[in-house]
Short mmCIF file of C-alpha atoms in Angstrom, two decimals:
data_model
loop_
_atom_site.label_atom_id
_atom_site.label_comp_id
_atom_site.label_asym_id
_atom_site.label_seq_id
_atom_site.Cartn_x
_atom_site.Cartn_y
_atom_site.Cartn_z
CA PHE A 1 -46.40 37.87 109.89
CA TRP A 2 -44.44 37.55 113.14
CA THR A 3 -47.28 38.95 115.24
CA LYS A 4 -49.73 36.55 113.56
CA GLN A 5 -47.38 33.58 114.11
CA ILE A 6 -47.06 32.97 110.39
CA ILE A 7 -43.82 31.63 108.88
CA VAL A 8 -42.64 33.05 105.55
CA PRO A 9 -40.89 30.37 103.42
CA GLU A 10 -38.17 32.84 102.38
CA LEU A 11 -37.07 33.26 106.00
CA GLY A 12 -33.47 32.12 106.40
CA LEU A 13 -34.19 30.29 109.65
CA TRP A 14 -37.02 28.33 108.03
CA GLN A 15 -34.83 27.40 105.05
CA ALA A 16 -32.25 26.05 107.52
CA TRP A 17 -34.97 24.00 109.23
CA ASP A 18 -36.19 22.76 105.86
CA PHE A 19 -32.67 21.56 105.04
CA PHE A 20 -32.47 19.83 108.44
CA ILE A 21 -35.75 18.02 107.70
CA LEU A 22 -34.27 17.03 104.33
CA VAL A 23 -31.41 15.32 106.19
CA VAL A 24 -33.87 13.60 108.57
CA ILE A 25 -35.96 12.27 105.66
CA ALA A 26 -32.80 11.05 103.92
CA TYR A 27 -31.82 9.22 107.11
CA SER A 28 -35.25 7.57 107.33
CA SER A 29 -35.19 6.59 103.66
CA ILE A 30 -31.95 4.68 104.17
CA MET A 31 -32.34 3.33 107.70
CA VAL A 32 -36.00 2.24 107.77
CA PRO A 33 -35.60 -0.43 105.03
CA LEU A 34 -32.47 -1.70 106.79
CA GLN A 35 -34.27 -1.93 110.14
CA ILE A 36 -36.97 -4.25 108.82
CA SER A 37 -34.47 -6.52 107.05
CA LEU A 38 -30.73 -6.55 107.72
CA PHE A 39 -30.77 -5.25 111.28
CA GLN A 40 -33.26 -7.93 112.35
CA LEU A 41 -30.54 -10.54 111.83
CA PHE A 42 -28.49 -8.86 114.56
CA GLU A 43 -31.33 -8.40 117.05
CA THR A 44 -31.83 -10.52 120.14
CA PRO A 45 -35.18 -9.42 121.66
CA GLU A 46 -34.40 -10.92 125.06
CA ASN A 47 -31.05 -9.10 125.31
CA PRO A 48 -30.95 -6.03 123.01
CA SER A 49 -27.49 -4.71 122.13
CA LEU A 50 -26.30 -1.15 122.61
CA SER A 51 -26.56 -0.41 118.88
CA THR A 52 -30.18 -1.61 118.88
CA ILE A 53 -31.01 0.68 121.80
CA ILE A 54 -29.30 3.64 120.09
CA ILE A 55 -31.18 3.07 116.81
CA ALA A 56 -34.49 2.77 118.67
CA THR A 57 -33.78 6.00 120.56
CA VAL A 58 -32.90 7.81 117.34
CA ASP A 59 -36.16 6.55 115.81
CA TRP A 60 -38.15 8.11 118.64
CA ILE A 61 -36.23 11.37 118.19
CA VAL A 62 -36.90 11.31 114.43
CA SER A 63 -40.62 10.79 115.07
CA GLY A 64 -40.61 13.75 117.45
CA ILE A 65 -38.77 15.97 114.98
CA LEU A 66 -41.16 15.07 112.15
CA MET A 67 -44.16 15.75 114.40
CA VAL A 68 -42.75 19.17 115.29
CA ASP A 69 -42.26 19.76 111.57
CA VAL A 70 -45.94 18.99 110.93
CA VAL A 71 -46.98 21.53 113.56
CA LEU A 72 -44.66 24.19 112.11
CA ARG A 73 -45.85 23.60 108.56
CA THR A 74 -49.40 24.42 109.59
CA ARG A 75 -48.03 27.99 110.01
CA VAL A 76 -46.02 28.23 106.78
CA THR A 77 -47.70 30.71 104.49
CA TYR A 78 -48.00 30.53 100.72
CA TYR A 79 -47.95 33.02 97.88
CA ASP A 80 -51.46 33.99 96.83
CA LYS A 81 -51.57 34.22 93.04
CA TYR A 82 -54.60 36.52 93.16
CA SER A 83 -53.45 39.09 95.71
CA HIS A 84 -49.78 38.79 94.63
CA GLU A 85 -48.59 38.59 98.24
CA PHE A 86 -48.06 36.06 101.01
CA CYS A 87 -51.25 34.98 102.76
CA SER A 88 -51.48 36.21 106.36
CA ASP A 89 -54.72 34.41 107.29
CA GLN A 90 -54.01 31.50 109.66
CA GLY A 91 -57.16 29.64 108.62
CA LYS A 92 -56.34 29.79 104.92
CA VAL A 93 -52.74 28.75 105.55
CA PHE A 94 -53.87 25.68 107.52
CA LYS A 95 -56.49 24.71 104.90
CA MET A 96 -53.89 24.95 102.14
CA TYR A 97 -51.56 22.63 104.07
CA VAL A 98 -54.37 20.14 104.76
CA LYS A 99 -55.14 20.05 101.02
CA GLY A 100 -51.47 19.37 100.32
CA TYR A 101 -49.10 17.12 102.24
CA PHE A 102 -50.63 17.21 105.72
CA PHE A 103 -51.85 13.60 105.87
CA LEU A 104 -48.70 12.22 104.24
CA ASP A 105 -46.58 14.13 106.76
CA ILE A 106 -48.70 12.77 109.63
CA ILE A 107 -48.19 9.20 108.41
CA SER A 108 -44.45 9.81 108.09
CA ALA A 109 -44.23 11.24 111.61
CA PHE A 110 -46.29 8.49 113.27
CA PRO A 111 -44.23 6.62 115.93
CA PHE A 112 -44.35 3.08 114.53
CA GLU A 113 -41.93 2.08 117.30
CA ILE A 114 -44.94 1.36 119.49
CA PHE A 115 -45.65 -1.81 117.47
CA GLU A 116 -44.00 -5.13 118.14
CA SER A 117 -41.15 -6.41 116.00
CA GLY A 118 -43.49 -8.41 113.76
CA TYR A 119 -45.09 -5.19 112.52
CA LYS A 120 -41.87 -3.32 111.79
CA VAL A 121 -42.70 -3.44 108.08
CA LEU A 122 -45.25 -0.68 108.79
CA LYS A 123 -42.30 1.69 109.26
CA LEU A 124 -41.98 1.68 105.47
CA LEU A 125 -44.89 4.13 105.48
CA ARG A 126 -42.35 6.76 106.47
CA LEU A 127 -41.12 6.61 102.89
CA VAL A 128 -44.21 8.53 101.76
CA ARG A 129 -42.09 11.69 102.13
CA LEU A 130 -39.52 10.30 99.73
CA PRO A 131 -40.87 12.35 96.78
CA GLN A 132 -40.46 15.47 98.94
CA LEU A 133 -36.82 14.52 99.48
CA ILE A 134 -36.24 14.10 95.74
CA ARG A 135 -37.94 17.43 94.91
CA ASN A 136 -35.87 19.34 97.47
CA VAL A 137 -32.67 17.83 96.13
CA GLY A 138 -33.75 18.79 92.60
CA LYS A 139 -34.39 22.39 93.65
CA ARG A 140 -30.93 22.65 95.16
CA LEU A 141 -29.36 21.19 92.01
CA GLN A 142 -30.95 24.05 90.05
CA ASN A 143 -28.50 26.42 91.80
CA PHE A 144 -25.58 24.79 90.00
CA LYS A 145 -25.37 25.86 86.38
CA LEU A 146 -23.42 22.78 85.31
CA LEU A 147 -26.10 20.46 86.75
CA LYS A 148 -29.14 22.56 85.86
CA GLN A 149 -29.75 20.94 82.48
CA ILE A 150 -29.57 17.40 83.82
CA SER A 151 -31.06 18.03 87.27
CA ARG A 152 -34.21 16.12 86.35
CA SER A 153 -32.11 13.13 85.31
CA LEU A 154 -30.13 13.30 88.55
CA GLU A 155 -33.42 13.30 90.47
CA LEU A 156 -34.46 10.16 88.63
CA PHE A 157 -31.09 8.52 89.30
CA LEU A 158 -31.63 9.23 92.99
CA TYR A 159 -35.05 7.58 92.68
CA PHE A 160 -33.35 4.64 90.98
CA PHE A 161 -30.77 4.01 93.69
CA LEU A 162 -33.28 4.50 96.51
CA LEU A 163 -35.64 2.10 94.73
CA ALA A 164 -32.79 -0.40 94.43
CA HIS A 165 -32.05 -0.01 98.15
CA VAL A 166 -35.70 -0.51 99.15
CA ALA A 167 -36.09 -3.42 96.72
CA ALA A 168 -32.98 -5.09 98.12
CA CYS A 169 -34.12 -4.68 101.73
CA LEU A 170 -37.62 -5.99 101.00
CA TRP A 171 -36.12 -8.90 99.07
CA LEU A 172 -34.05 -9.75 102.14
CA TRP A 173 -37.16 -9.28 104.32
CA CYS A 174 -39.00 -11.84 102.17
CA GLY A 175 -36.23 -14.32 103.05
CA LEU A 176 -36.72 -13.88 106.80
CA THR A 177 -39.13 -15.41 109.27
CA LEU A 178 -39.59 -14.66 112.97
CA ASP A 179 -40.01 -17.29 115.67
CA GLU A 180 -42.18 -16.89 118.76
CA THR A 181 -39.42 -15.00 120.58
CA GLY A 182 -39.10 -12.43 117.75
CA ARG A 183 -35.73 -13.74 116.56
CA ALA A 184 -35.17 -13.72 112.77
CA HIS A 185 -34.29 -16.88 110.81
CA LEU A 186 -33.61 -17.46 107.12
CA GLN A 187 -36.02 -19.02 104.66
CA GLY A 188 -36.58 -19.25 100.91
CA TRP A 189 -33.92 -17.69 98.70
CA ALA A 190 -31.86 -16.45 101.68
CA LEU A 191 -31.54 -19.97 103.09
CA ASN A 192 -30.42 -21.25 99.69
CA ALA A 193 -27.91 -18.38 99.39
CA VAL A 194 -26.05 -19.59 102.49
CA ALA A 195 -26.45 -23.25 101.49
CA GLY A 196 -28.45 -23.96 104.63
CA SER A 197 -25.58 -23.04 106.94
CA ILE A 198 -26.23 -21.42 110.33
CA TYR A 199 -22.93 -19.56 110.10
CA TYR A 200 -23.17 -16.65 107.69
CA ASP A 201 -22.45 -12.94 107.45
CA PRO A 202 -25.69 -10.86 107.34
CA TYR A 203 -23.91 -8.19 105.33
CA ASP A 204 -23.22 -10.75 102.60
CA LEU A 205 -26.96 -11.32 102.37
CA TYR A 206 -27.58 -7.58 101.90
CA ILE A 207 -24.94 -7.47 99.14
CA LYS A 208 -26.61 -10.43 97.43
CA SER A 209 -29.99 -8.66 97.81
CA ALA A 210 -28.62 -5.44 96.28
CA TYR A 211 -27.09 -7.49 93.45
CA TRP A 212 -30.46 -9.15 92.81
CA ALA A 213 -32.28 -5.80 92.91
CA LEU A 214 -29.93 -4.14 90.40
CA ALA A 215 -29.98 -7.18 88.11
CA THR A 216 -33.80 -7.26 88.19
CA ILE A 217 -34.39 -3.51 87.78
CA THR A 218 -31.95 -3.26 84.86
CA THR A 219 -33.55 -6.39 83.26
CA VAL A 220 -30.22 -8.27 83.28
CA GLY A 221 -31.56 -11.12 85.40
CA TYR A 222 -28.73 -13.64 85.62
CA GLY A 223 -31.00 -16.17 87.31
CA ASP A 224 -28.53 -17.22 89.98
CA ILE A 225 -30.81 -15.84 92.73
CA VAL A 226 -34.42 -16.88 92.22
CA PRO A 227 -37.62 -16.55 94.31
CA GLU A 228 -38.87 -19.55 96.26
CA SER A 229 -42.05 -18.52 98.11
CA ASN A 230 -45.19 -16.83 96.77
CA MET A 231 -44.26 -13.60 98.53
CA GLU A 232 -40.86 -13.60 96.84
CA HIS A 233 -42.46 -14.17 93.44
CA VAL A 234 -44.92 -11.29 93.98
CA TRP A 235 -42.16 -8.91 95.03
CA ALA A 236 -39.94 -9.97 92.12
CA CYS A 237 -42.76 -9.23 89.63
CA THR A 238 -43.38 -5.82 91.24
CA VAL A 239 -39.70 -4.86 91.00
CA MET A 240 -39.56 -5.99 87.36
CA VAL A 241 -42.50 -3.81 86.33
CA VAL A 242 -41.59 -0.69 88.33
CA GLY A 243 -37.87 -1.04 87.58
CA ASN A 244 -38.39 -1.33 83.82
CA ILE A 245 -40.61 1.75 83.67
CA LEU A 246 -38.24 3.82 85.81
CA SER A 247 -35.15 2.70 83.87
CA MET A 248 -36.64 3.70 80.52
CA PHE A 249 -37.83 7.03 81.90
CA ILE A 250 -34.40 7.79 83.39
CA LEU A 251 -32.53 7.00 80.17
CA GLY A 252 -34.95 9.07 78.09
CA THR A 253 -34.78 12.08 80.40
CA LEU A 254 -30.98 11.87 80.67
CA ALA A 255 -30.63 11.70 76.88
CA ALA A 256 -32.89 14.75 76.46
CA GLY A 257 -30.95 16.73 79.10
CA LEU A 258 -27.57 15.91 77.56
CA SER A 259 -28.92 16.80 74.14
CA ASP A 260 -30.03 20.24 75.36
CA LEU A 261 -26.66 20.76 77.04
CA ALA A 262 -24.79 19.84 73.86
CA GLU A 263 -27.05 22.14 71.82
CA GLU A 264 -26.32 25.10 74.10
CA HIS A 265 -22.58 24.41 73.97
CA SER A 266 -22.73 24.16 70.18
CA LYS A 267 -24.64 27.46 69.99
CA CYS A 268 -22.03 29.18 72.17
CA SER A 269 -19.09 27.79 70.18
CA SER A 270 -20.69 28.73 66.86
CA LYS A 271 -21.24 32.33 67.98
CA LEU A 272 -17.65 32.71 69.21
CA GLU A 273 -16.25 31.25 66.00
CA LYS A 274 -18.28 33.68 63.87
CA VAL A 275 -17.24 36.66 65.99
CA SER A 276 -13.60 35.60 65.92
CA GLN A 277 -13.64 35.21 62.14
CA HIS A 278 -15.36 38.58 61.72
CA LEU A 279 -12.70 40.30 63.84
CA ILE A 280 -9.95 38.67 61.78
CA ASN A 281 -11.60 39.90 58.57
CA CYS A 282 -11.70 43.40 60.10
CA ASN A 283 -7.94 43.20 60.83
CA ALA A 284 -8.62 43.72 64.54
CA PRO A 285 -5.47 43.43 66.70
CA LYS A 286 -5.06 40.41 68.93
CA ILE A 287 -5.67 42.39 72.15
CA LEU A 288 -9.01 43.68 70.83
CA ARG A 289 -10.04 40.20 69.69
CA GLU A 290 -9.30 38.80 73.14
CA ARG A 291 -11.33 41.56 74.83
CA VAL A 292 -14.34 41.00 72.56
CA LEU A 293 -14.27 37.21 73.01
CA ALA A 294 -13.85 37.66 76.77
CA TYR A 295 -16.95 39.86 76.81
CA TYR A 296 -19.09 37.33 74.93
CA THR A 297 -17.79 34.42 77.03
CA THR A 298 -18.55 36.26 80.26
CA GLN A 299 -22.00 37.28 79.00
CA TRP A 300 -22.88 33.69 78.16
CA GLU A 301 -21.63 32.41 81.53
CA VAL A 302 -23.60 35.05 83.46
CA TYR A 303 -26.86 35.25 81.48
CA GLY A 304 -26.86 32.11 79.32
CA SER A 305 -27.88 34.39 76.45
CA TRP A 306 -26.31 36.84 74.00
CA ASP A 307 -28.81 39.57 74.88
CA GLN A 308 -29.30 40.04 78.62
CA ASN A 309 -32.06 42.60 78.03
CA LYS A 310 -34.19 40.21 76.01
CA ALA A 311 -36.13 37.91 78.30
CA VAL A 312 -38.41 34.96 77.57
CA THR A 313 -41.23 36.96 79.21
CA ASP A 314 -41.16 39.86 76.71
CA ASP A 315 -44.64 38.95 75.46
CA LEU A 316 -46.20 39.48 78.90
CA PRO A 317 -48.31 42.55 79.76
CA GLU A 318 -46.37 45.56 81.04
CA GLU A 319 -47.77 45.17 84.56
CA LEU A 320 -46.46 41.61 84.89
CA LYS A 321 -43.12 42.50 83.32
CA ALA A 322 -42.78 45.32 85.85
CA GLU A 323 -43.41 42.89 88.72
CA ILE A 324 -40.81 40.48 87.35
CA SER A 325 -38.30 43.29 86.94
CA LYS A 326 -38.96 44.40 90.52
CA CYS A 327 -38.25 40.89 91.79
CA ARG A 328 -35.09 40.67 89.71
CA HIS A 329 -33.64 43.90 91.10
CA ARG A 330 -35.12 43.68 94.62
CA ASN A 331 -31.93 42.49 96.34
CA MET A 332 -29.90 45.25 94.71
CA LEU A 333 -32.38 47.96 95.63
CA ARG A 334 -32.55 46.75 99.22
CA ARG A 335 -28.92 47.80 99.53
CA THR A 336 -29.45 51.16 97.83
CA PRO A 337 -29.85 54.00 100.38
CA LEU A 338 -31.27 56.27 97.66
CA LEU A 339 -34.55 54.34 97.50
CA LEU A 340 -34.91 53.19 101.13
CA PHE A 341 -36.83 50.19 99.86
CA SER A 342 -39.24 48.53 102.28
CA GLU A 343 -40.61 45.00 101.92
CA GLN A 344 -44.06 45.98 103.19
CA VAL A 345 -44.49 49.40 101.54
CA ASP A 346 -43.67 49.95 97.88
CA HIS A 347 -44.00 53.77 98.01
CA GLY A 348 -46.86 53.94 95.52
CA ASN A 349 -45.42 51.41 93.05
CA MET A 350 -42.31 53.56 92.75
CA LEU A 351 -40.10 50.49 92.69
CA SER A 352 -42.01 48.93 89.81
CA SER A 353 -41.81 52.14 87.82
CA ILE A 354 -38.07 52.46 88.38
CA SER A 355 -37.42 48.79 87.60
CA LYS A 356 -39.05 49.14 84.18
CA SER A 357 -36.42 51.72 83.24
CA PHE A 358 -33.45 49.52 84.11
CA LYS A 359 -31.25 48.30 81.29
CA SER A 360 -28.65 45.67 82.09
CA SER A 361 -25.05 46.13 80.98
CA LEU A 362 -22.21 43.68 81.38
CA LEU A 363 -18.64 44.92 81.87
CA ILE A 364 -15.65 42.60 81.88
CA PRO A 365 -12.72 43.14 84.31
CA GLY A 366 -10.63 46.16 83.31
CA GLN A 367 -13.34 47.79 81.21
CA ALA A 368 -14.08 51.47 81.96
CA VAL A 369 -17.63 52.55 82.82
CA TYR A 370 -16.87 56.25 82.37
CA SER A 371 -13.57 57.89 81.43
CA TYR A 372 -12.39 61.40 82.22
CA GLY A 373 -14.33 63.90 80.10
CA ASP A 374 -17.26 61.56 79.34
CA TYR A 375 -20.75 63.03 79.63
CA GLY A 376 -22.94 60.95 81.93
CA THR A 377 -26.46 60.38 80.62
CA SER A 378 -27.77 57.84 83.16
CA THR A 379 -27.45 56.65 86.73
CA VAL A 380 -25.53 53.40 87.14
CA PHE A 381 -26.60 50.91 89.83
CA ILE A 382 -24.21 48.09 90.66
CA ARG A 383 -26.04 44.75 90.75
CA ARG A 384 -23.04 42.48 91.28
CA GLY A 385 -19.27 42.83 91.36
CA LEU A 386 -17.40 46.04 92.23
CA VAL A 387 -16.20 49.24 90.55
CA GLN A 388 -12.89 50.97 91.30
CA ARG A 389 -12.45 54.75 91.02
CA LEU A 390 -9.10 55.75 89.51
CA HIS A 391 -7.30 59.09 89.23
CA PHE A 392 -7.54 60.29 85.63
CA GLN A 393 -3.80 61.05 85.39
CA ASN A 394 -1.81 58.47 87.39
CA HIS A 395 -4.60 55.85 87.69
CA THR A 396 -4.19 55.48 91.46
CA LEU A 397 -7.12 54.19 93.53
CA LEU A 398 -9.50 56.76 94.98
CA GLY A 399 -11.27 55.63 98.14
CA GLN A 400 -13.06 52.35 98.69
CA PRO A 401 -14.49 50.41 95.73
CA LEU A 402 -18.21 50.62 94.94
CA THR A 403 -20.06 47.34 95.49
CA ALA A 404 -23.55 45.88 94.94
CA GLY A 405 -26.21 48.45 95.85
CA ASP A 406 -23.97 51.49 95.26
CA TYR A 407 -24.73 53.92 92.45
CA PHE A 408 -23.12 56.83 90.64
#
């Protein structure tokens, strides 16, 4: 792939770049709405301030970064579901990107700074990459077990607050008008909010706009801030419709996620209670009961299941199950000198064959894998954690511990 100038998505350097672009998109999502509304109240076109110059410079840098990102993404390969490998054809990679987010990314990267101040609203087109921002955040939330069940709801909450921010900024924008010099003045609801005074704090207007946006989206609608012009009425109706739909969807998704989380917790607690009662009925000593409960608790925390060898894909054909097993154990086998695993060559499907024979076992801290005199019937590969070797008489440590990738 390197010789063909193709970027593999799993490359660590590309993942770092992808995270950097995530930060850039987040910056644009927050700053662009502010630039067309709040920041215009501070601007003096004939004598721009230092902060205005800095923001404009950063905007040009952001446009350049996003344009570089578009060029790089034309080289990012994809996983071909038919050949079961990453595509190495430059033409196919480019066509796949064009069919996907190419045009949206181009719009987002376009340097709208070339337009005059009256057309700054066009910069809102950069928000077309907002869904990409939300999806990337959702993927990263999946890495946290506590947030995994409600990650979808958290994504929607992020949509909600970003929508409120955009709605507030556009509401403030509706209350602005520009004179022939490009200087912003208040009109409509904004002029009423300051009681017609020429002395006001622009930040107070943004707070009032955010208050209006939240009150409208959540259908509270106190009625103390009302639209005056036709444009304000149109935007208010739009926020009402979109806000109501999004609010209902968020609450429904959050309720479903919390319900699933509570069901899993109830299932875990029920299992532990039954095991504990069974051990008491068997007159098991307290130490043994604690060891058994520790095993089940650890198993649930690691696998989220009571049987780590039973997967949801058990009904798949053997070929597909072998591929899944190979992916599951790939990182461990990469560190195993015995197999000398290569990413490009699979040694005649040897890895798939070996992976099918693996059987997972969970050992809690202090539990013995083999004791002196035991007869070994299988080879043990360490997938995570470490194993200490102890002298069979005095239990002193022998050598360095075995870690992930070691075997015995």
